[in-house]
Coordinates of C-alpha atoms in Angstrom, one line a residue:
M302 CA 0.0 0.0 0.0
D303 CA 1.3 3.5 -0.9
R304 CA 2.3 5.7 1.9
L305 CA 0.0 8.6 2.7
K306 CA 1.0 12.0 1.7
T307 CA 0.7 14.3 4.7
I308 CA 1.1 17.8 6.0
F309 CA 1.8 18.4 9.7
M310 CA 0.9 21.6 11.7
G311 CA 2.2 21.9 15.2
T312 CA 4.4 24.2 17.5
P313 CA 5.3 23.2 21.0
D314 CA 7.1 20.1 22.4
F315 CA 3.8 18.4 23.0
A316 CA 3.4 18.0 19.1
V317 CA 6.9 16.5 18.5
P318 CA 6.1 12.8 19.2
C319 CA 3.3 13.1 16.7
L320 CA 5.6 14.5 14.1
R321 CA 8.0 11.7 14.7
V322 CA 5.2 9.2 14.2
L323 CA 4.1 11.0 11.0
Q324 CA 7.7 10.9 9.7
E325 CA 7.9 7.1 10.3
K326 CA 4.5 6.2 8.8
T327 CA 3.9 8.8 6.0
D328 CA 5.5 11.0 3.4
I329 CA 5.4 14.5 4.9
M330 CA 5.1 17.1 2.3
A331 CA 5.5 20.1 4.6
V332 CA 5.7 21.0 8.3
I333 CA 3.8 24.1 9.2
T334 CA 4.6 25.9 12.5
Q335 CA 4.4 29.3 14.1
P336 CA 7.0 31.9 13.2
D337 CA 10.2 32.2 15.3
R338 CA 9.6 34.3 18.4
P339 CA 11.9 36.4 20.5
K340 CA 12.8 34.6 23.8
G341 CA 15.0 35.2 26.9
R342 CA 16.8 38.3 28.0
G343 CA 18.4 38.9 24.7
H344 CA 15.1 38.6 22.8
N345 CA 16.8 36.4 20.2
L346 CA 14.6 34.6 17.7
Q347 CA 13.9 31.0 18.7
A348 CA 12.5 28.3 16.5
S349 CA 9.6 26.2 17.8
P350 CA 10.3 22.7 19.1
V351 CA 8.4 21.4 16.0
K352 CA 10.5 23.4 13.6
Q353 CA 13.7 22.2 15.3
A354 CA 12.6 18.5 15.0
A355 CA 11.5 19.0 11.4
L356 CA 14.9 20.5 10.3
E357 CA 16.5 17.5 11.9
Y358 CA 14.4 15.2 9.8
G359 CA 15.3 17.4 6.7
L360 CA 11.6 18.2 6.2
P361 CA 10.5 21.5 4.5
V362 CA 9.2 24.0 7.0
L363 CA 6.6 26.8 6.4
Q364 CA 6.0 29.5 8.9
P365 CA 3.0 31.7 7.9
E366 CA 2.2 34.7 10.2
K367 CA -1.5 34.0 9.2
I368 CA -2.6 30.7 7.8
K369 CA -6.1 31.9 6.9
T370 CA -5.1 33.6 3.6
E371 CA -6.2 32.7 0.0
E372 CA -2.5 32.5 -1.1
F373 CA -1.6 30.0 1.6
A374 CA -4.7 27.8 1.1
A375 CA -3.9 27.7 -2.7
R376 CA -0.4 26.6 -1.8
L377 CA -1.7 23.7 0.3
E378 CA -4.2 22.7 -2.4
E379 CA -1.3 22.3 -4.8
M380 CA 0.4 19.7 -2.5
Q381 CA -2.8 17.5 -2.6
P382 CA -2.2 15.8 0.7
D383 CA -4.2 12.8 1.8
L384 CA -4.2 13.9 5.4
I385 CA -3.4 16.9 7.5
V386 CA -2.5 16.4 11.1
V387 CA -2.8 19.3 13.6
V388 CA -1.3 19.2 17.1
A389 CA -1.3 22.3 19.2
F390 CA -0.6 24.5 16.2
G391 CA -1.9 27.8 17.6
Q392 CA -3.9 29.1 14.6
I393 CA -7.4 28.3 13.5
L394 CA -7.9 26.6 10.1
S395 CA -10.2 28.0 7.4
Q396 CA -13.0 25.8 6.0
R397 CA -11.1 25.9 2.7
I398 CA -8.1 24.3 4.3
L399 CA -10.2 21.7 6.2
D400 CA -11.7 20.6 2.9
I401 CA -8.3 20.0 1.2
P402 CA -7.2 16.5 2.3
R403 CA -9.3 13.4 1.2
L404 CA -9.0 11.8 4.6
G405 CA -9.7 15.0 6.4
C406 CA -7.7 17.1 9.0
V407 CA -7.0 15.1 12.2
N408 CA -6.4 16.9 15.5
V409 CA -4.7 15.3 18.5
H410 CA -6.3 16.9 21.5
A411 CA -5.1 16.5 25.2
S412 CA -8.4 15.6 26.9
L413 CA -11.2 13.2 26.7
L414 CA -13.5 15.0 24.5
P415 CA -16.0 16.5 24.7
R416 CA -15.0 17.2 28.3
Y417 CA -12.4 19.9 27.9
R418 CA -12.4 21.9 24.6
G419 CA -10.1 24.9 24.3
A420 CA -6.5 26.1 24.8
A421 CA -5.6 24.6 28.2
P422 CA -7.2 21.2 28.7
I423 CA -4.4 19.7 30.7
H424 CA -4.2 22.5 33.2
W425 CA -8.0 22.8 33.7
S426 CA -8.4 19.0 34.2
I427 CA -6.1 19.3 37.2
I428 CA -7.4 22.6 38.6
N429 CA -10.9 21.2 38.5
G430 CA -9.9 18.0 40.4
E431 CA -10.5 15.5 37.7
E432 CA -9.4 11.9 38.4
E433 CA -8.7 10.9 34.8
T434 CA -8.1 12.5 31.4
G435 CA -6.5 11.4 28.2
V436 CA -6.0 12.1 24.5
T437 CA -8.6 12.2 21.8
T438 CA -8.1 12.2 18.0
M439 CA -10.8 13.8 16.0
L440 CA -11.7 14.9 12.6
M441 CA -11.6 18.7 12.5
D442 CA -14.5 20.9 11.6
A443 CA -15.1 24.7 11.7
G444 CA -15.9 24.6 15.5
L445 CA -13.6 24.8 18.5
D446 CA -12.7 21.1 19.2
T447 CA -16.2 20.0 18.2
G448 CA -15.3 17.5 15.4
D449 CA -16.2 13.8 15.3
M450 CA -14.1 11.7 17.6
L451 CA -11.9 8.9 16.2
L452 CA -9.9 7.2 19.0
K453 CA -9.3 7.9 22.7
D454 CA -6.9 6.7 25.4
K455 CA -7.1 7.3 29.2
V456 CA -4.7 8.1 32.0
A457 CA -5.4 8.5 35.8
I458 CA -4.6 11.8 37.4
T459 CA -3.1 11.1 40.9
P460 CA -3.8 13.5 43.8
D461 CA -0.4 15.2 43.6
M462 CA 0.3 15.1 39.9
T463 CA 1.3 18.4 38.4
T464 CA 0.4 19.7 34.9
E465 CA 4.0 19.3 33.9
E466 CA 4.0 15.6 34.8
L467 CA 0.6 15.0 33.2
H468 CA 1.8 16.9 30.0
D469 CA 4.6 14.5 29.5
K470 CA 2.4 11.4 29.9
L471 CA -0.2 12.8 27.4
M472 CA 2.6 13.9 25.0
D473 CA 3.8 10.3 24.6
M474 CA 0.3 8.9 24.6
G475 CA -0.6 11.4 21.7
G476 CA 2.1 9.9 19.5
R477 CA 0.9 6.4 20.0
L478 CA -2.8 7.3 19.5
L479 CA -1.9 9.1 16.3
S480 CA -0.1 6.1 15.0
D481 CA -3.3 3.9 15.6
T482 CA -5.5 6.5 14.1
I483 CA -3.4 6.7 10.9
D484 CA -3.6 2.9 10.6
G485 CA -7.3 2.9 11.1
L486 CA -8.0 5.7 8.7
A487 CA -5.9 4.1 6.0
A488 CA -7.7 0.8 6.5
G489 CA -11.1 2.4 6.8
T490 CA -11.8 0.7 10.1
I491 CA -12.5 3.7 12.4
V492 CA -16.1 4.9 12.7
P493 CA -16.3 8.6 13.7
E494 CA -18.4 9.4 16.7
K495 CA -20.4 12.6 17.2
Q496 CA -19.6 14.6 20.3
D497 CA -22.3 15.3 22.9
D498 CA -22.1 19.1 23.3
S499 CA -23.9 19.0 26.7
L500 CA -20.9 17.3 28.2
S501 CA -18.4 19.9 27.1
N502 CA -16.4 22.3 29.4
Y503 CA -14.4 25.2 28.0
A504 CA -10.7 25.1 29.0
G505 CA -9.9 28.8 28.5
M506 CA -6.5 30.4 28.2
L507 CA -4.5 31.1 31.3
N508 CA -2.8 34.3 32.5
K509 CA -1.1 35.6 35.6
E510 CA -4.4 36.4 37.3
T511 CA -5.5 32.8 36.9
G512 CA -2.9 31.9 39.5
H513 CA -3.8 34.4 42.2
I514 CA -4.8 32.2 45.1
D515 CA -8.2 32.8 46.8
W516 CA -7.5 31.7 50.3
T517 CA -11.3 31.5 51.1
K518 CA -11.5 28.4 48.8
T519 CA -10.9 24.9 50.3
A520 CA -7.5 23.5 50.9
T521 CA -8.1 20.9 48.2
E522 CA -9.2 23.5 45.7
I523 CA -6.1 25.6 46.3
H524 CA -3.9 22.5 46.1
N525 CA -5.4 21.6 42.8
L526 CA -4.8 25.2 41.5
I527 CA -1.2 25.1 42.5
R528 CA -0.4 21.8 40.9
G529 CA -2.6 22.7 37.9
L530 CA -0.4 25.8 37.3
N531 CA 2.9 24.0 37.8
S532 CA 5.1 24.8 35.9
W533 CA 3.2 27.7 34.2
P534 CA 2.0 30.3 34.9
V535 CA 2.4 29.3 38.6
A536 CA 0.0 30.0 41.5
W537 CA 0.9 33.0 43.7
G538 CA 0.0 34.9 46.9
M539 CA 1.0 38.2 48.4
L540 CA 2.7 38.6 51.8
E541 CA 3.6 42.1 53.0
G542 CA 3.2 43.5 49.5
K543 CA 5.5 41.0 47.9
N544 CA 4.6 38.1 45.5
Y545 CA 5.3 34.6 46.6
K546 CA 5.0 31.6 44.1
F547 CA 3.7 28.3 45.3
W548 CA 5.1 25.1 43.7
R549 CA 4.2 22.2 45.9
T550 CA 1.6 21.7 48.5
R551 CA -0.9 19.3 50.0
A552 CA -4.3 19.6 51.6
A553 CA -4.4 18.8 55.3
E554 CA -7.1 18.6 57.9
G555 CA -6.9 20.9 60.9
D556 CA -8.2 23.9 62.8
C557 CA -9.4 26.6 60.5
S558 CA -10.4 29.1 63.2
Q559 CA -7.9 31.6 61.8
P560 CA -8.8 33.9 58.9
P561 CA -8.1 32.3 55.4
G562 CA -4.5 33.0 54.4
T563 CA -3.2 33.0 57.9
V564 CA 0.0 31.0 58.7
T565 CA -1.0 28.7 61.6
E566 CA 1.9 26.3 62.1
L567 CA 5.6 26.1 61.2
G568 CA 7.1 22.6 60.8
K569 CA 10.5 21.1 60.0
N570 CA 9.8 20.6 56.3
S571 CA 6.7 22.7 55.8
F572 CA 4.4 25.3 57.1
K573 CA 0.5 25.4 57.1
V574 CA -1.9 28.1 56.0
A575 CA -5.6 28.4 56.9
T576 CA -8.1 28.2 54.1
G577 CA -11.9 28.4 53.8
K578 CA -11.9 24.7 54.7
G579 CA -8.9 22.7 55.9
L580 CA -5.2 23.7 56.0
L581 CA -2.9 24.0 53.1
E582 CA 0.5 22.5 53.8
V583 CA 3.2 24.3 51.8
L584 CA 6.1 22.2 50.8
E585 CA 7.9 24.3 48.2
L586 CA 7.6 27.9 47.2
Q587 CA 9.6 30.8 45.6
P588 CA 10.1 34.0 47.5
P589 CA 10.4 37.3 45.5
S590 CA 13.6 37.6 43.5
R591 CA 14.8 34.2 44.7
K592 CA 14.9 30.6 43.4
R593 CA 12.5 27.9 44.3
M594 CA 13.1 26.4 47.7
S595 CA 11.8 23.9 50.2
A596 CA 9.4 25.3 52.8
G597 CA 11.7 23.9 55.4
D598 CA 14.6 26.1 54.2
F599 CA 12.2 29.1 54.0
V600 CA 11.1 28.5 57.6
R601 CA 14.6 28.0 58.9
G602 CA 15.6 31.3 57.2
H603 CA 12.8 33.0 59.2
G604 CA 11.0 33.8 55.9
V605 CA 7.6 33.6 57.7
E606 CA 6.1 33.7 61.1
I607 CA 3.0 32.2 62.7
G608 CA 0.2 34.8 62.2
A609 CA 1.4 36.2 59.0
V610 CA -1.4 36.5 56.4
F611 CA -1.1 35.8 52.6
S612 CA -3.6 37.5 50.4

């Protein structure tokens, strides 16, 4: 059987395992990724992880500032791909582009659709305290992650798992699921399944304010926020007018008679903060203008006292 002719669209490291699978199983005609962006103190232009991987494979790379133009769509039409694969690309495809490949445009999405549609499904699955998530492959349509589902795979979310840890699990899972999806599409054995819109939950974009801790929430809710925003954009609170980032915590039972945000106990390896329900045990944090440190080192350095109040 002839190898499929494909086009790949993706940008971050999450998409690289899928590019690797596509390179192994198909003939990639072009890799499309976001333009190089300034990064770091020197604001030097840096290629996306997908571009770096594509160049290692010797694949042609295209980096349109905007993909929804007549000129670019015509260029893709000339390639006549059998399949377009999209993984965390960062731009919305026009209907004209969606109609180009005979097998459709397949997206690899980091949630069990239709549960979390949108830009940050991994983060929100943890923030909302989900106990499982996964990866879904789907045929793209004009909506936001609303296309017919093809294949799914699941993974458990453990109580202390961070977004960074879950990201890496789903990244590898995405590559494996794409491989099975390509085989099934080529053989005609996959039956697309409609999504139930009533079960969807929008996973909106994150910003700094998303991470501002509301200490009146329960200890479990705050713990989920902290691990859900590890390692970006990171949850934070204010103490004496200064910003403190929280990296690792656990929810603990205990006396919550103090106002939310109040430090109630200093331990050898942690300290505890009152919340709306229960205590939040802080294990690792980052004081202003300093590196991440254990809460034990922070306490031993007299960084906080009982009665101090985070806001």
